Coordinates of C-alpha atoms and ligand atoms in Angstrom, one line a residue:
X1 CA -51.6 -45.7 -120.1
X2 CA -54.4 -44.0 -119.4
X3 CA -56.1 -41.7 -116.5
X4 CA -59.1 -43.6 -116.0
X5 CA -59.3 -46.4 -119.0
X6 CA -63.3 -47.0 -119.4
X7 CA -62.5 -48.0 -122.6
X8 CA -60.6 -51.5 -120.7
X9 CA -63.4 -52.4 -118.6
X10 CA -66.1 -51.6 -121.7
X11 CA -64.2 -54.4 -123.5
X12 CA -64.5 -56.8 -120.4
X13 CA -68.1 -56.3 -119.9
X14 CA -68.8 -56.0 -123.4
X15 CA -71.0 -59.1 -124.2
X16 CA -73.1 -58.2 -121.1
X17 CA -73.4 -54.5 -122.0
X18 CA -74.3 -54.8 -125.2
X19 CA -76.9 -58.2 -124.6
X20 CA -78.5 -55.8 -122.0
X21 CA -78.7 -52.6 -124.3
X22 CA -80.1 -54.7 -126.9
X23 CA -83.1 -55.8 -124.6
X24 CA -83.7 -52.3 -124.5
X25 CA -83.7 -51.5 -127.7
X26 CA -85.7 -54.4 -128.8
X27 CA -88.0 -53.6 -126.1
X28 CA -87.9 -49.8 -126.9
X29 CA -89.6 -48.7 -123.2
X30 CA -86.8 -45.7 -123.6
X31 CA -88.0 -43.6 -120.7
X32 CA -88.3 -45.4 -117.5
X33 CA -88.1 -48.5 -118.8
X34 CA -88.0 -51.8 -116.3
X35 CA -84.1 -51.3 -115.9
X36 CA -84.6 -48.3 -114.4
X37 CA -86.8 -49.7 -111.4
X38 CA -84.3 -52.8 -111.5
X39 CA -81.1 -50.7 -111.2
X40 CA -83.2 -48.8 -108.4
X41 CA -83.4 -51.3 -106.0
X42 CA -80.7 -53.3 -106.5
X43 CA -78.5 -49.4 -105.1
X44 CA -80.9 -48.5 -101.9
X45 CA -80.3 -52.6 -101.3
X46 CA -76.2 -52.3 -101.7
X47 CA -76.3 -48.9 -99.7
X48 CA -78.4 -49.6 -97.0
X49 CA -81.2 -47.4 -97.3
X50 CA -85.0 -48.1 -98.0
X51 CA -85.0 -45.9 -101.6
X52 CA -83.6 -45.1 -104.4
X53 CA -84.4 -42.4 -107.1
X54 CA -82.6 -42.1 -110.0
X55 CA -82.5 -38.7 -112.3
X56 CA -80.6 -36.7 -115.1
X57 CA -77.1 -36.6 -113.1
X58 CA -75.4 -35.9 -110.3
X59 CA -76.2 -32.0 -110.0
X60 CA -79.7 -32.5 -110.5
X61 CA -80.1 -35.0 -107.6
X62 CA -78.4 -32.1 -105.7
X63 CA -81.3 -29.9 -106.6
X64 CA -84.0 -32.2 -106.6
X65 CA -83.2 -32.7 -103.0
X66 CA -83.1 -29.1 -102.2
X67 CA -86.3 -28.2 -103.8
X68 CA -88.0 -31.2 -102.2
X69 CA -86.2 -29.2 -98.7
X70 CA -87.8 -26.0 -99.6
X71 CA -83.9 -24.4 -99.4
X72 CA -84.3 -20.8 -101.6
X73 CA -83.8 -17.5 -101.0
X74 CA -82.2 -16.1 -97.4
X75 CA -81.3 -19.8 -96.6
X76 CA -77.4 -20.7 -96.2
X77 CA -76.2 -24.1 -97.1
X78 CA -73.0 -25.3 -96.2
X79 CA -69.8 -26.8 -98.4
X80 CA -66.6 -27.6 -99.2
X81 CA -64.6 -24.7 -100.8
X82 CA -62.6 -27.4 -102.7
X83 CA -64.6 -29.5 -104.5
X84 CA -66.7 -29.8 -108.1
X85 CA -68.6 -26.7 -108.5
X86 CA -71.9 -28.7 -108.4
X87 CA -72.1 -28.5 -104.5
X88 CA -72.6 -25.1 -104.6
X89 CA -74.3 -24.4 -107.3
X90 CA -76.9 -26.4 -107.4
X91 CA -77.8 -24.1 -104.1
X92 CA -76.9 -21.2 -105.3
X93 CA -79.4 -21.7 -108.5
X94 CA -82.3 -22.1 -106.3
X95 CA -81.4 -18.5 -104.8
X96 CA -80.2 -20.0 -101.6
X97 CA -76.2 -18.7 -100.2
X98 CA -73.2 -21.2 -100.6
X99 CA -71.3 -20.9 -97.5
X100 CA -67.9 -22.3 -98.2
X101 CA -66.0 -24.0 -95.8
X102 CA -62.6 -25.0 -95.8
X103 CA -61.1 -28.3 -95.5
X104 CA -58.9 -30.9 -93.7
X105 CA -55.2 -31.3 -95.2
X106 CA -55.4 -34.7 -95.1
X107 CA -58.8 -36.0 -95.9
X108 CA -59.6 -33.4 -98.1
X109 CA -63.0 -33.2 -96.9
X110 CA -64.9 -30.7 -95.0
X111 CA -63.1 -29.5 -91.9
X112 CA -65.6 -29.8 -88.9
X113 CA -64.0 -27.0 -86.9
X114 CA -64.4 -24.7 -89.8
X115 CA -67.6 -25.8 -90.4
X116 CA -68.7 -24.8 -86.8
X117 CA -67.6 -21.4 -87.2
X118 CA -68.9 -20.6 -90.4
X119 CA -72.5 -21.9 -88.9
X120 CA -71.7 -19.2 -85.9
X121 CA -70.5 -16.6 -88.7
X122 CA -73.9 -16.8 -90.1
X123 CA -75.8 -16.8 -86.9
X124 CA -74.0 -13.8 -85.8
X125 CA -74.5 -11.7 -88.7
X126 CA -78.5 -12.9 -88.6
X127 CA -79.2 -12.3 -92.5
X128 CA -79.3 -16.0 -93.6
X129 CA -81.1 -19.0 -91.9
X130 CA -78.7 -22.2 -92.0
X131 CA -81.1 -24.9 -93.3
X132 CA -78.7 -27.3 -94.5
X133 CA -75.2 -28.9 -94.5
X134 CA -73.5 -30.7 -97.8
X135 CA -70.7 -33.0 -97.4
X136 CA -68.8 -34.4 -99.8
X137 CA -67.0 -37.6 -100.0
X138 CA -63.6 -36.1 -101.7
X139 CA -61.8 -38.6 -104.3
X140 CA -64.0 -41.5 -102.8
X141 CA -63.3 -41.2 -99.2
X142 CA -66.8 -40.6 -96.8
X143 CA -66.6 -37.4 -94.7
X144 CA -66.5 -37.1 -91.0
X145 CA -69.8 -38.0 -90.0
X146 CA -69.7 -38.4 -86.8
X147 CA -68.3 -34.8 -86.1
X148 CA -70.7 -33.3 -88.7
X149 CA -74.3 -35.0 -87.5
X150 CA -73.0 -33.5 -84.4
X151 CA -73.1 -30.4 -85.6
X152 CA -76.0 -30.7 -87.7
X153 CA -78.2 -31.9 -84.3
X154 CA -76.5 -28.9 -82.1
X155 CA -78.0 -26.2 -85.0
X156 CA -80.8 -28.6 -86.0
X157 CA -79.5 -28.3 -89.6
X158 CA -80.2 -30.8 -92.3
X159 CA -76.9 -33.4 -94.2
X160 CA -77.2 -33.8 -98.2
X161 CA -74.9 -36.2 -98.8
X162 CA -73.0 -35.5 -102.0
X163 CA -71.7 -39.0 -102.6
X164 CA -71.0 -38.2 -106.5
X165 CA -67.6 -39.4 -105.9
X166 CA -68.0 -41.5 -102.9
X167 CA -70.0 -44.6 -104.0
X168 CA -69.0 -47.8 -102.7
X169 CA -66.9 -46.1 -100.2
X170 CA -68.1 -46.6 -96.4
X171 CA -67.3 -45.6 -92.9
X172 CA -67.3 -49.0 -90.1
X173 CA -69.4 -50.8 -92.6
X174 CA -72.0 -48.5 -93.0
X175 CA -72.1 -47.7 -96.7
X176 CA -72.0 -44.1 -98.6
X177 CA -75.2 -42.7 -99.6
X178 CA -76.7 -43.5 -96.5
X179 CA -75.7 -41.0 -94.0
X180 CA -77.1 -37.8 -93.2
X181 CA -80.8 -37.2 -93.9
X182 CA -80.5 -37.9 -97.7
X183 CA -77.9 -38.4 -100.2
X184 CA -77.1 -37.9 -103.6
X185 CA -74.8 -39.5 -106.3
X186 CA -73.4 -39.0 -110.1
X187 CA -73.0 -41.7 -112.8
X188 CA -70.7 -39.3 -114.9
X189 CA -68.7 -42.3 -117.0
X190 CA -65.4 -41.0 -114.9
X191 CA -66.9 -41.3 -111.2
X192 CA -66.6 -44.9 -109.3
X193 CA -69.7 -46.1 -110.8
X194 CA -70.4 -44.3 -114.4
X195 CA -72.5 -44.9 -117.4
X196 CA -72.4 -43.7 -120.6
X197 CA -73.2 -40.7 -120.0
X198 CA -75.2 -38.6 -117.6
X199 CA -77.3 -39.8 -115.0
X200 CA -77.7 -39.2 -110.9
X201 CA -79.5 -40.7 -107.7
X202 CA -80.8 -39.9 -105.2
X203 CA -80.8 -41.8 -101.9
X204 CA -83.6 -41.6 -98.7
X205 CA -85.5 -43.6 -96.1
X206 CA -88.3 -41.6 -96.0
X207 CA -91.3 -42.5 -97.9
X208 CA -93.0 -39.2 -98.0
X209 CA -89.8 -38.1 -99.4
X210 CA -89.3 -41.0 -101.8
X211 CA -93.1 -39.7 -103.5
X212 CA -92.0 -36.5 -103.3
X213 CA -88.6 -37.0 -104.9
X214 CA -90.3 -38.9 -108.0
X215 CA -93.2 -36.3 -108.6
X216 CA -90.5 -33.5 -108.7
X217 CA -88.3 -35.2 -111.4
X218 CA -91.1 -35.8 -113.5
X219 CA -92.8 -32.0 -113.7
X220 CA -93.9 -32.0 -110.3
X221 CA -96.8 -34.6 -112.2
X222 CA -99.2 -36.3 -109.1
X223 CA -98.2 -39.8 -108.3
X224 CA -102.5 -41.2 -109.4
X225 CA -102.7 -38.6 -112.2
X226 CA -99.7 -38.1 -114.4
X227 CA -101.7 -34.9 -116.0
X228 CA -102.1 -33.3 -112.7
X229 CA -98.9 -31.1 -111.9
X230 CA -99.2 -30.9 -108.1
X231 CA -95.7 -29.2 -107.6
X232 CA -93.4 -27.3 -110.2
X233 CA -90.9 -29.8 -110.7
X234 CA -88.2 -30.8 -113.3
X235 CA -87.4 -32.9 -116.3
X236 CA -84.9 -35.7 -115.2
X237 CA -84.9 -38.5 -115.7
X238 CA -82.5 -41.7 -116.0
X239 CA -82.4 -43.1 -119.7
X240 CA -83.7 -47.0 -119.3
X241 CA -80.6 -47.2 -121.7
X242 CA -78.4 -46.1 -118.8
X243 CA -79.9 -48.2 -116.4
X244 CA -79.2 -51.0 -119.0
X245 CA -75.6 -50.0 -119.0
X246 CA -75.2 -49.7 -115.4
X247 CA -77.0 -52.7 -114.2
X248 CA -73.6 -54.8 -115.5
X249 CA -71.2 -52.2 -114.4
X250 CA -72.8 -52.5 -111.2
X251 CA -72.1 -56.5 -110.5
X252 CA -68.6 -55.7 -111.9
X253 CA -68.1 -52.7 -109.3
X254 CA -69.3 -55.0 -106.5
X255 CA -67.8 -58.1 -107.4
X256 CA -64.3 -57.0 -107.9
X257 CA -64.1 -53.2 -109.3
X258 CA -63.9 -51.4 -105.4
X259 CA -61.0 -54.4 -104.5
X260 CA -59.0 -53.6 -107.5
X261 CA -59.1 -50.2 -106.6
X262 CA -57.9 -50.5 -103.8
X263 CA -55.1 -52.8 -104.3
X264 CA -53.5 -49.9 -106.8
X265 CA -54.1 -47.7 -104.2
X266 CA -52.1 -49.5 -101.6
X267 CA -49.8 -50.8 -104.2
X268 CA -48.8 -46.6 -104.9
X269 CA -49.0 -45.5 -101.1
X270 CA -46.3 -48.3 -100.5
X271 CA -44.4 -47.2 -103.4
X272 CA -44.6 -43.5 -102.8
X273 CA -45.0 -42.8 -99.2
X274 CA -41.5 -41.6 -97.9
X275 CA -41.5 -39.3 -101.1
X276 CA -43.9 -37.6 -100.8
X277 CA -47.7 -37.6 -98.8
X278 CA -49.7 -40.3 -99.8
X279 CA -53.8 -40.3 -99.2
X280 CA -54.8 -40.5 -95.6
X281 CA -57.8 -43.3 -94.8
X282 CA -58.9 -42.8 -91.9
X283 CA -59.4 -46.3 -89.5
X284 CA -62.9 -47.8 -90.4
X285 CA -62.7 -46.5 -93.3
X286 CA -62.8 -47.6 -96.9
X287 CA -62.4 -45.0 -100.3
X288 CA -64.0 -45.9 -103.6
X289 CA -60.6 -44.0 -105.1
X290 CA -62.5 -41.9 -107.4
X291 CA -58.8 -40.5 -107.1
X292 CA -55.6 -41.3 -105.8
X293 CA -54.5 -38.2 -105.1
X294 CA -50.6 -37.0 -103.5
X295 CA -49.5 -33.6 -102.1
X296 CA -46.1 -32.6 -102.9
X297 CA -43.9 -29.9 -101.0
X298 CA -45.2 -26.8 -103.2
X299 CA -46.8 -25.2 -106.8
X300 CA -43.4 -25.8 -108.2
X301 CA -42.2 -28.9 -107.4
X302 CA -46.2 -30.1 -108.6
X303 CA -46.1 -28.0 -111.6
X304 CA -42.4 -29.9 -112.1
X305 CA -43.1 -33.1 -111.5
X306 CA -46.9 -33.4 -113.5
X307 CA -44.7 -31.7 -116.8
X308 CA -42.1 -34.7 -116.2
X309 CA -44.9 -37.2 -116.1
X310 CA -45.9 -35.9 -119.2
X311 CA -43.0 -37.0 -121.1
X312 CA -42.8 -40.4 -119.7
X313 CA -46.1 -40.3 -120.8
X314 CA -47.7 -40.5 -117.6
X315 CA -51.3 -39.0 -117.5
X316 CA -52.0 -36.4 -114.2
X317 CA -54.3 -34.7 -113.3
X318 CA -55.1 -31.2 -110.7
X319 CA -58.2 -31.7 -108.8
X320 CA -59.0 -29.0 -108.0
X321 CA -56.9 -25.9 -109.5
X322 CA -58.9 -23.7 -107.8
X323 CA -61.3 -23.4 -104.5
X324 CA -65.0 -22.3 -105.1
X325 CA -64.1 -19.0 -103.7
X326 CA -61.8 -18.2 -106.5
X327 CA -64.7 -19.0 -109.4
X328 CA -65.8 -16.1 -111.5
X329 CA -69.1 -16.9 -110.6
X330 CA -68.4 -16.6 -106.6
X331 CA -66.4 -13.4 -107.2
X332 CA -69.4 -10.8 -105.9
X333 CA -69.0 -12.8 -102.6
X334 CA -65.5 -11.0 -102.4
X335 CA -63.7 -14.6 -100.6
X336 CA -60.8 -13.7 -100.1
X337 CA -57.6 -16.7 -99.9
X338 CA -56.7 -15.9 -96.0
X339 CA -60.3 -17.3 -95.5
X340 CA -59.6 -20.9 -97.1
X341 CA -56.0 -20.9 -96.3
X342 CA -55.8 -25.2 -96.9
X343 CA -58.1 -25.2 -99.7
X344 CA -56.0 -22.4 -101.7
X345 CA -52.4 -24.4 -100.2
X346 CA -54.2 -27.7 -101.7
X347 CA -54.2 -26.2 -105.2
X348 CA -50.8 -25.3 -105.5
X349 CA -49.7 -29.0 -104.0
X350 CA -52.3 -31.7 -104.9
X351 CA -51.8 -34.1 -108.3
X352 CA -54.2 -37.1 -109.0
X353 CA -52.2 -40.2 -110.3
X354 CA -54.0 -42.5 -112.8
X355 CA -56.3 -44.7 -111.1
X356 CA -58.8 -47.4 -112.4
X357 CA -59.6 -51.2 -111.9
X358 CA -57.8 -52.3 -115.0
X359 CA -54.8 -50.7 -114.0
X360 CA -51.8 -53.3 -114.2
X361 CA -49.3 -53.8 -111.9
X362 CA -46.9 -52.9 -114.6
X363 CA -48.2 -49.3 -115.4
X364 CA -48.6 -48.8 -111.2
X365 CA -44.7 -49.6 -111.3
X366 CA -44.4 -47.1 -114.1
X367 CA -46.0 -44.6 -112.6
X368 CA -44.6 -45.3 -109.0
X369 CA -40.8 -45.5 -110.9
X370 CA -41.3 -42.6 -112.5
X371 CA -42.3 -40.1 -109.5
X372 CA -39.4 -41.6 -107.6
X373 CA -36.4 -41.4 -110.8
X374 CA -38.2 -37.5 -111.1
X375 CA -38.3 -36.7 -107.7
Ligands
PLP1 C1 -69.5 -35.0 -110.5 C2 -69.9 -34.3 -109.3 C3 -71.2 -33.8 -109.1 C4 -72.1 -33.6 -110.3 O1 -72.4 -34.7 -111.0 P1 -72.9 -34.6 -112.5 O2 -73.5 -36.0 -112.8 O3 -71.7 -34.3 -113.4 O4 -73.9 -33.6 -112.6 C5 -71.5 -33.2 -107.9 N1 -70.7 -33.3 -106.9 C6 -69.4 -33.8 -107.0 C7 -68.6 -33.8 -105.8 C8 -69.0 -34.3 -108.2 O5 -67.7 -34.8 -108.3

């Protein structure tokens, strides 16, 4: 059994995959090929929103969006304390200050009340200008948006949507990716939609934005004259090979991929849920299940139980051992763990189970039979 078995769904999609990556080669338009504009529109018309800009990966859609914000130096931005560094950071690289924020027990995402007092923390002290807010959508579930565009109109603060784990997820309908101001997603090959290796998107119904966004991945180059550097941009861009390989992966993910997913999802929270606490979805809403992941009672009875696993040959993993405020790099902001007091619980209790659409029902028994003979 595996964590997340890309090898499985490679072998199902294989003579599609490897027709479409021949095109490409045969065609040998490497760099922005016609897959990349195809790919392009095909997500802003499954999301919801008017455009799409793909780039390098999921961090640098992060940036890209910042810089195109003007966020730098004496700005704070706003994030979870438990999530993939990459929320943060790419902030933090742009001289900007990562406030971290703690998060819900049982959404794992953002807390709004916290998020509301770090914004008055800020205002208080009068150093930093909030600018902009970054939600994340946690193991594939979508944030609390309502609460959080709340909060973002009160303080007239922008919402970067950090989606990287969240596509295909939605709240009433309304699709992740599309909320907030502008949003950004990762094809890493282990998110809910992943190529073969890096690429990102970014998400917007703007149109200045959209012109902006593609002059800014491409050197800042002028949208009439591509040896006129208007702005001082980046390189990223997404391979056309990528684009090949998602294109495929992406009628599989909508066709049945998110459905399977789900199923093993509530096929484990039936199996698991009077043992021990199961993933909360919220009503209206719907997780792409980046992760399936439980909380048990404390660090021991986790550390116990994963080790167990191991020898039935169960794979687990500990999203996240640690909180942004306990990274090496984050040390000279001198966080302390009384300030994230869920987030630094969280990584003593949480364990992801294997989750994937070609998980069988036999291996979610196994896993499911497992936990419960260990437990
Ligand atoms: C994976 C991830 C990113 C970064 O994506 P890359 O494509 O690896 O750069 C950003 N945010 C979150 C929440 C992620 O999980």
């Amino acid at each position: 059994m595996q964590f997340r078995d890309l090898g499985a769904q490679y072998q199902r999609l294989k003579p599609e995959i490897d027709r479409r990556v021949q095109e490409v080669m045969a065609g040998s338009k490497f760099i922005f090929g016609p897959e990349v504009k195809e790919l392009e529109d095909k997500l802003a018309d499954f999301v919801g929103v008017k455009h799409c800009v793909s780039c390098a990966n999921g961090t640098d859609a992060l940036q890209l969006l910042l810089m195109a914000w003007g966020v730098g130096e004496g700005d704070a931005v706003f994030t979870s304390d438990f999530t993939f560094f990459a929320s943060a950071g790419s902030a933090s690289i742009l001289g900007a200050t990562a406030i971290l924020v703690d998060v819900d027990e049982r959404t794992f995402n953002i807390c709004p009340d916290s998020l509301e007092k770090a914004i008055e923390e800020v205002l208080k002290e009068g150093k930093l200008t909030p600018k902009v807010i970054v939600p994340v959508d946690l193991f594939g579930l979508p944030a609390d948006y309502d609460r959080i565009q709340k909060i973002a109109d009160k303080y007239g603060l922008l919402v970067m949507e950090d989606g990287a784990q969240g596509f295909g997820g939605a709240i009433r309908g309304q699709r992740v990716c599309s909320f907030g101001d502008a949003a950004t997603t990762s094809f890493f090959p282990a998110k809910p939609l992943g190529c073969y290796g890096d690429g990102g998107a970014i998400f917007t119904n703007d149109d200045q934005m959209d012109v902006h966004l593609r002059s800014l991945r491409a050197q800042g180059r002028s949208p009439e004259d591509k040896y006129d550097n208007q702005l001082i941009g980046m390189n990223s861009r997404l391979d056309t090979l990528q684009a090949a390989i998602l294109l495929p992966k992406f009628e599989a993910f909508v066709s049945y991929e998110l459905d399977a997913v789900n199923e093993a999802a509530r096929k484990y929270t039936e199996g698991l849920q009077d043992l021990v606490i199961t993933p909360l979805i919220p009503e209206g809403y719907y997780s792409s299940w980046a992760q399936y992941t439980i909380l048990l009672k404390d660090r021991a009875q986790r550390d116990m139980l994963k080790a167990k696993l191991v020898e039935l040959k169960i794979p687990t993993m500990v999203y996240y051992p640690r909180g942004l405020h306990q990274q090496t790099a984050y040390a000279d902001m001198g966080l302390g763990d009384d300030r994230f007091p869920v987030t630094t619980s969280l990584t003593g209790r949480v364990l992801s189970l294997p989750m994937h659409p070609y998980l069988s029902g036999e291996d979610i028994n196994k896993v499911i039979s497992g936990i419960r003979s260990i437990l």
